[in-house]
PDB file of C-alpha atoms in Angstrom:
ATOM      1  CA  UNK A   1      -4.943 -16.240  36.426  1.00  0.00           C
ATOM      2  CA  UNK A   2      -5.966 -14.329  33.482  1.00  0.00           C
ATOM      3  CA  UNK A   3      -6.289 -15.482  30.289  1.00  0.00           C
ATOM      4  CA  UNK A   4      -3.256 -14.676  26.987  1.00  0.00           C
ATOM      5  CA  UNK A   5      -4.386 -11.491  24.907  1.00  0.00           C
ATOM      6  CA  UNK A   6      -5.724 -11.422  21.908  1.00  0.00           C
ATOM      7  CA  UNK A   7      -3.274 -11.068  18.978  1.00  0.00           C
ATOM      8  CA  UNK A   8      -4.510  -8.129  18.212  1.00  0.00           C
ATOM      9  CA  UNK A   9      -4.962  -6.418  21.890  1.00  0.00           C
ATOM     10  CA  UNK A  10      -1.925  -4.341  23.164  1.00  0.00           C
ATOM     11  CA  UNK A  11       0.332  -5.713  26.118  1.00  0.00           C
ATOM     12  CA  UNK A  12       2.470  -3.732  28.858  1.00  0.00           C
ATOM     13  CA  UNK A  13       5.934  -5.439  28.007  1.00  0.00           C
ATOM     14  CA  UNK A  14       6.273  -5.143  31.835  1.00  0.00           C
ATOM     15  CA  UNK A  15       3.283  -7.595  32.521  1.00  0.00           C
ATOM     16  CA  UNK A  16       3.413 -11.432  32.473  1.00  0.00           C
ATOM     17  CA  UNK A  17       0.559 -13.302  32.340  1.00  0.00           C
ATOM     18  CA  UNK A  18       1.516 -16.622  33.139  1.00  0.00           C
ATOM     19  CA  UNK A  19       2.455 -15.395  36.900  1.00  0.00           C
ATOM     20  CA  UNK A  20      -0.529 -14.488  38.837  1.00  0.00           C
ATOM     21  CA  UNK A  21      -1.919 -10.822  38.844  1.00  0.00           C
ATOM     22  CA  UNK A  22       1.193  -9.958  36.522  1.00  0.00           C
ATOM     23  CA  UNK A  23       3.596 -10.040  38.748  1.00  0.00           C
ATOM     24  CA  UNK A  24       7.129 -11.218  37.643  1.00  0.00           C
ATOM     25  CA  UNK A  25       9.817 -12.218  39.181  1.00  0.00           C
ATOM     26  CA  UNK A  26      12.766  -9.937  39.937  1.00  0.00           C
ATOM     27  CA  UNK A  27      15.506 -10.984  37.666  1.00  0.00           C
ATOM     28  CA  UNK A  28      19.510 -11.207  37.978  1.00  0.00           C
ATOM     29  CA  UNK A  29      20.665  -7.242  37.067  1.00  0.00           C
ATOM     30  CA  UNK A  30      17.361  -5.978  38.102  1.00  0.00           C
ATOM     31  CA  UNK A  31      18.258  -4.691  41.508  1.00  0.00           C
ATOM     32  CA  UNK A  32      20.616  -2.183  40.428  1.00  0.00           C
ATOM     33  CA  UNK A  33      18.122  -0.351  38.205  1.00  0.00           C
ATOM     34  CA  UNK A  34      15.301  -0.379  40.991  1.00  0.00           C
ATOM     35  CA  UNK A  35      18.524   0.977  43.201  1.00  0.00           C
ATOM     36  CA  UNK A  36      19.487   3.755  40.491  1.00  0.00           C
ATOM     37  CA  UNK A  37      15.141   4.621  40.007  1.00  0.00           C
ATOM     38  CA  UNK A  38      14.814   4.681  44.073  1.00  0.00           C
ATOM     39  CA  UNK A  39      18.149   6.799  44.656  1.00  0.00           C
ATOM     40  CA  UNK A  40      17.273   9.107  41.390  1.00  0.00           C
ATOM     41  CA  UNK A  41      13.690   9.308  42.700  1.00  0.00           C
ATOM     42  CA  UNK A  42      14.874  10.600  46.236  1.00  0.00           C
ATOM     43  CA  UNK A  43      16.664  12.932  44.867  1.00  0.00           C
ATOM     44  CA  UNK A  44      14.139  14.680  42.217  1.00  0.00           C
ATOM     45  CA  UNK A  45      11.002  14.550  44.849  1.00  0.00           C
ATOM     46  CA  UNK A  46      13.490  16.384  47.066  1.00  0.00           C
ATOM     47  CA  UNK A  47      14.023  18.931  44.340  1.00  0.00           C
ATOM     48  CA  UNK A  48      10.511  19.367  43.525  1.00  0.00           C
ATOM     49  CA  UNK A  49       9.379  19.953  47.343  1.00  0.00           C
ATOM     50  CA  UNK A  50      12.297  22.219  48.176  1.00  0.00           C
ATOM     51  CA  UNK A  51      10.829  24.185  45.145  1.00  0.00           C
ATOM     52  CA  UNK A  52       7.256  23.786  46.332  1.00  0.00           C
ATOM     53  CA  UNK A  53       8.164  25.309  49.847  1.00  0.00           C
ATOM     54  CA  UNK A  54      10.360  27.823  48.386  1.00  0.00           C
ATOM     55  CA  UNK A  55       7.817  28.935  46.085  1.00  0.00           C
ATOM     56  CA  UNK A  56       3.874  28.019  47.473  1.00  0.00           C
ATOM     57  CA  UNK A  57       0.768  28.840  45.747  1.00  0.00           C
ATOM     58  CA  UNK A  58      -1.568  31.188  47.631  1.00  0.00           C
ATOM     59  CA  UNK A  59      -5.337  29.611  47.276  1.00  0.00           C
ATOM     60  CA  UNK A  60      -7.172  30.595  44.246  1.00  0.00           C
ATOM     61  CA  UNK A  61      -3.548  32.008  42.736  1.00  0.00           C
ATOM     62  CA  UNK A  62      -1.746  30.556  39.541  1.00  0.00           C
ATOM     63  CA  UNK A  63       0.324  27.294  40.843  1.00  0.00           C
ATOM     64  CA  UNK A  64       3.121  28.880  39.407  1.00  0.00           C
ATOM     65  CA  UNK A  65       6.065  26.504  41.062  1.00  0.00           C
ATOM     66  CA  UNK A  66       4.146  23.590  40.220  1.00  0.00           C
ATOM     67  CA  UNK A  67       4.056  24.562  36.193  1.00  0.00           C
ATOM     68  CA  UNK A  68       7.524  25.109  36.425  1.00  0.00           C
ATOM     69  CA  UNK A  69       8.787  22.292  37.451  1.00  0.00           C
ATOM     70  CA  UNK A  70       6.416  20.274  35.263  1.00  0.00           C
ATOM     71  CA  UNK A  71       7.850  22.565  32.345  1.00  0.00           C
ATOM     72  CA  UNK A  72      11.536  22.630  32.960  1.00  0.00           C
ATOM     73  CA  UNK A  73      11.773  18.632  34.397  1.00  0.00           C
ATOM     74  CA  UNK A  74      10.131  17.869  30.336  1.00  0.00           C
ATOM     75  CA  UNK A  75      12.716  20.237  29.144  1.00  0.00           C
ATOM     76  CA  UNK A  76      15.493  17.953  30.756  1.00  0.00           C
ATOM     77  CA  UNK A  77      13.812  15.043  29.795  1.00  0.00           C
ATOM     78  CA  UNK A  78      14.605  16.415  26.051  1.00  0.00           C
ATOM     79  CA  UNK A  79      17.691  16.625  27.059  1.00  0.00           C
ATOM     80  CA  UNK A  80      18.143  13.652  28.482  1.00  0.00           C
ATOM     81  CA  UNK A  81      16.695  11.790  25.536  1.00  0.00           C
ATOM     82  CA  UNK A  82      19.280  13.263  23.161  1.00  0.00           C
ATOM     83  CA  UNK A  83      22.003  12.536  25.073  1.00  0.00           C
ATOM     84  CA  UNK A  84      21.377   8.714  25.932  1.00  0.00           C
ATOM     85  CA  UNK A  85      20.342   7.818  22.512  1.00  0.00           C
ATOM     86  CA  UNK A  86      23.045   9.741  20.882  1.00  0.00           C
ATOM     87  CA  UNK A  87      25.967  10.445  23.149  1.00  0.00           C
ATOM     88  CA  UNK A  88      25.741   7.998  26.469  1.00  0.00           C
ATOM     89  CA  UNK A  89      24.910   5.287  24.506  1.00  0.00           C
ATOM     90  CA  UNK A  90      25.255   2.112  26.769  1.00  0.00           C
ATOM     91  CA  UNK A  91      25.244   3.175  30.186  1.00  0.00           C
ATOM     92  CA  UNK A  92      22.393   1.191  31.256  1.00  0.00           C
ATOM     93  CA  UNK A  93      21.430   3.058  34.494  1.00  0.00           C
ATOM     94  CA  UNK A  94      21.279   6.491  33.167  1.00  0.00           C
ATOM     95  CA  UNK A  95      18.352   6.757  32.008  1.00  0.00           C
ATOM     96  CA  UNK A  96      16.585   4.733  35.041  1.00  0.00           C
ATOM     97  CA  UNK A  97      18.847   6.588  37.417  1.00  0.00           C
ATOM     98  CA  UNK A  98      18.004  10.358  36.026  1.00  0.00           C
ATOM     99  CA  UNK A  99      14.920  10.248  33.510  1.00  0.00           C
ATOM    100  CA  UNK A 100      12.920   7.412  35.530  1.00  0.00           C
ATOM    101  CA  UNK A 101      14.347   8.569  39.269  1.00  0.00           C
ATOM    102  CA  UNK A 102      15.556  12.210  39.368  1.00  0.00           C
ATOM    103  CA  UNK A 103      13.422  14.028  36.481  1.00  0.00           C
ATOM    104  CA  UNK A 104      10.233  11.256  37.609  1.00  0.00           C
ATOM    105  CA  UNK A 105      10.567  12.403  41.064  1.00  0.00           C
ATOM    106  CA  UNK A 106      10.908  16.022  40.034  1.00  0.00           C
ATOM    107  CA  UNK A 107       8.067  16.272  37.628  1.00  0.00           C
ATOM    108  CA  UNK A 108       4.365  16.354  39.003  1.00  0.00           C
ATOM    109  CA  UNK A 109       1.842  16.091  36.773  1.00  0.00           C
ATOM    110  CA  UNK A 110      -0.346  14.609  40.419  1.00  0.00           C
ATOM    111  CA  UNK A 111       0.082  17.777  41.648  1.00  0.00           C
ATOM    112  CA  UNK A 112      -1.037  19.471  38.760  1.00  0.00           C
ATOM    113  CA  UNK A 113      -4.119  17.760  38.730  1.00  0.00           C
ATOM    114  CA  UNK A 114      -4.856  18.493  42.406  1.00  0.00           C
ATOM    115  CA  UNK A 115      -4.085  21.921  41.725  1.00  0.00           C
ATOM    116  CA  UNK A 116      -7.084  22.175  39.176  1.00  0.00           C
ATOM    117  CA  UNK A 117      -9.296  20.615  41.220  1.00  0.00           C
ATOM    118  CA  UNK A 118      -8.832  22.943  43.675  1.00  0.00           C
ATOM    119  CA  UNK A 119      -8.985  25.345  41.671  1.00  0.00           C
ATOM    120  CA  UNK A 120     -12.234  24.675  40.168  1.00  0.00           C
ATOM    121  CA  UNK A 121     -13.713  23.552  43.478  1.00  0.00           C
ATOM    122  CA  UNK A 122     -12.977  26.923  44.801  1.00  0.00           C
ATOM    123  CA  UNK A 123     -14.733  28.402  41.951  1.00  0.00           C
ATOM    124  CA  UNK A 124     -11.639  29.624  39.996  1.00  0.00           C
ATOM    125  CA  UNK A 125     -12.489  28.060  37.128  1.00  0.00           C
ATOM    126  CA  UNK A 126     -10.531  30.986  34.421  1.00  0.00           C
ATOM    127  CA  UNK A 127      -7.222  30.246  35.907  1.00  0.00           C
ATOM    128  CA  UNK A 128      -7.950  26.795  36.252  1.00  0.00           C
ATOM    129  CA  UNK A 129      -8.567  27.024  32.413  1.00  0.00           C
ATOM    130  CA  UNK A 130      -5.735  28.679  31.721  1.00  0.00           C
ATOM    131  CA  UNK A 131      -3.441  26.953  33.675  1.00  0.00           C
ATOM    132  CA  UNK A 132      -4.612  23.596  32.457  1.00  0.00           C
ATOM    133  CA  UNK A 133      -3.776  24.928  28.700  1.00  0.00           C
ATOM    134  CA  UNK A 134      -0.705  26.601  29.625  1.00  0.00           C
ATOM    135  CA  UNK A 135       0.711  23.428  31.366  1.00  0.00           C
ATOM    136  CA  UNK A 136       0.257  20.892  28.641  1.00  0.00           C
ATOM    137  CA  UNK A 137       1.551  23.407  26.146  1.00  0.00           C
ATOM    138  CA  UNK A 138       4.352  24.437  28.134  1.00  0.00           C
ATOM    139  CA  UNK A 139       5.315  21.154  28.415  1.00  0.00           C
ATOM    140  CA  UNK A 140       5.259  19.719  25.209  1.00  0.00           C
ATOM    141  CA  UNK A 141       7.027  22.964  23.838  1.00  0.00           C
ATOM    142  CA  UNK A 142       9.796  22.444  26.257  1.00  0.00           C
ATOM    143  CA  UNK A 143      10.233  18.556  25.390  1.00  0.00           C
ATOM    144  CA  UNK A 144      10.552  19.566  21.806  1.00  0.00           C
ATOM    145  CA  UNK A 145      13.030  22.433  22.610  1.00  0.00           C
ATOM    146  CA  UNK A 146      15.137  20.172  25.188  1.00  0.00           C
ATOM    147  CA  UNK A 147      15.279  17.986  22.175  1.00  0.00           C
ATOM    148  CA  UNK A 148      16.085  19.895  19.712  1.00  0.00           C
ATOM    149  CA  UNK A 149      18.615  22.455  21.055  1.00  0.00           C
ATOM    150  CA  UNK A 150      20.068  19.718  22.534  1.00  0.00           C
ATOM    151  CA  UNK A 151      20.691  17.679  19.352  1.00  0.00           C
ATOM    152  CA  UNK A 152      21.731  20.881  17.517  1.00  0.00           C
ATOM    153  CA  UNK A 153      24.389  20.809  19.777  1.00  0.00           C
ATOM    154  CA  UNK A 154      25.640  17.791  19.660  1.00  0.00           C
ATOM    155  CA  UNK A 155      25.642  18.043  16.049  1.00  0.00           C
ATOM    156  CA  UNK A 156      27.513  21.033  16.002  1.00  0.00           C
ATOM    157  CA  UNK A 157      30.183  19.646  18.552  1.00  0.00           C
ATOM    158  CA  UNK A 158      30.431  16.354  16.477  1.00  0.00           C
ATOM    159  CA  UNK A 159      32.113  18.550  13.496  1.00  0.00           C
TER     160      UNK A 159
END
């Protein structure tokens, strides 16, 4: 059993350490939010490798599909954000069911870092670069657009 943190030391709210290892038990509601993550998740891998096959990477080539989908699921989850904090406020398995489930499964940041390795290991190491730079960017660029377009809009409907 480990021992209680220090005050001072940072805890995963998800983590209790009076059960063994962490582990907690489920609780009463739980279920249907592991249900709405599971279905959601199904759903946005689904997405991702129809995109994958529809769109492969040639060895040593940009992993073009794979920066897209990084860069358009954190687009989404800007707009997801927006809208369950500021318009869907209270529907408890939204969030679970499309930013945890559908956009989790859909994004692939994994990938991504299999897809440098590979490209360094094959001694790419200029697109691997610049596809490492261009992915982070990309992504926080479209999390801030997704965000703010989106609550623009809502603004602009609310008048």
């Amino acid at each position: 059993m480990q021992k209680d943190p220090s005050p001072r030391e940072p805890v995963d709210s998800d983590v209790d350490l009076r059960h063994p290892a962490g582990v907690v038990p489920v609780r009463r509601g739980e279920a249907a939010v592991v249900g709405a993550i599971a279905a959601g998740g199904a759903i946005g891998a689904s997405a991702r490798y129809g995109v994958g096959v529809a769109w492969p990477a040639a060895a040593g080539s940009w992993p073009w599909a794979t920066m897209m989908i990084n860069v358009v699921g954190c687009a989404l989850i800007g707009v997801l954000m927006v809208l369950v904090s500021e318009v869907w406020i209270g529907q408890r398995l939204l969030r679970p069911f499309v930013g945890t489930g559908i956009l989790g499964g859909f994004t692939t940041f994994s990938t991504y870092a299999v897809d440098l390795q590979r490209l360094l290991a094959d001694g790419h190491a200029l697109i691997a670069v610049g596809y490492l730079f261009a992915t982070v960017a990309g992504a926080i660029a479209a999390v801030f657009a997704g965000t703010h377009v989106t609550r623009a809009l809502v603004r602009r409907s609310r008048r």
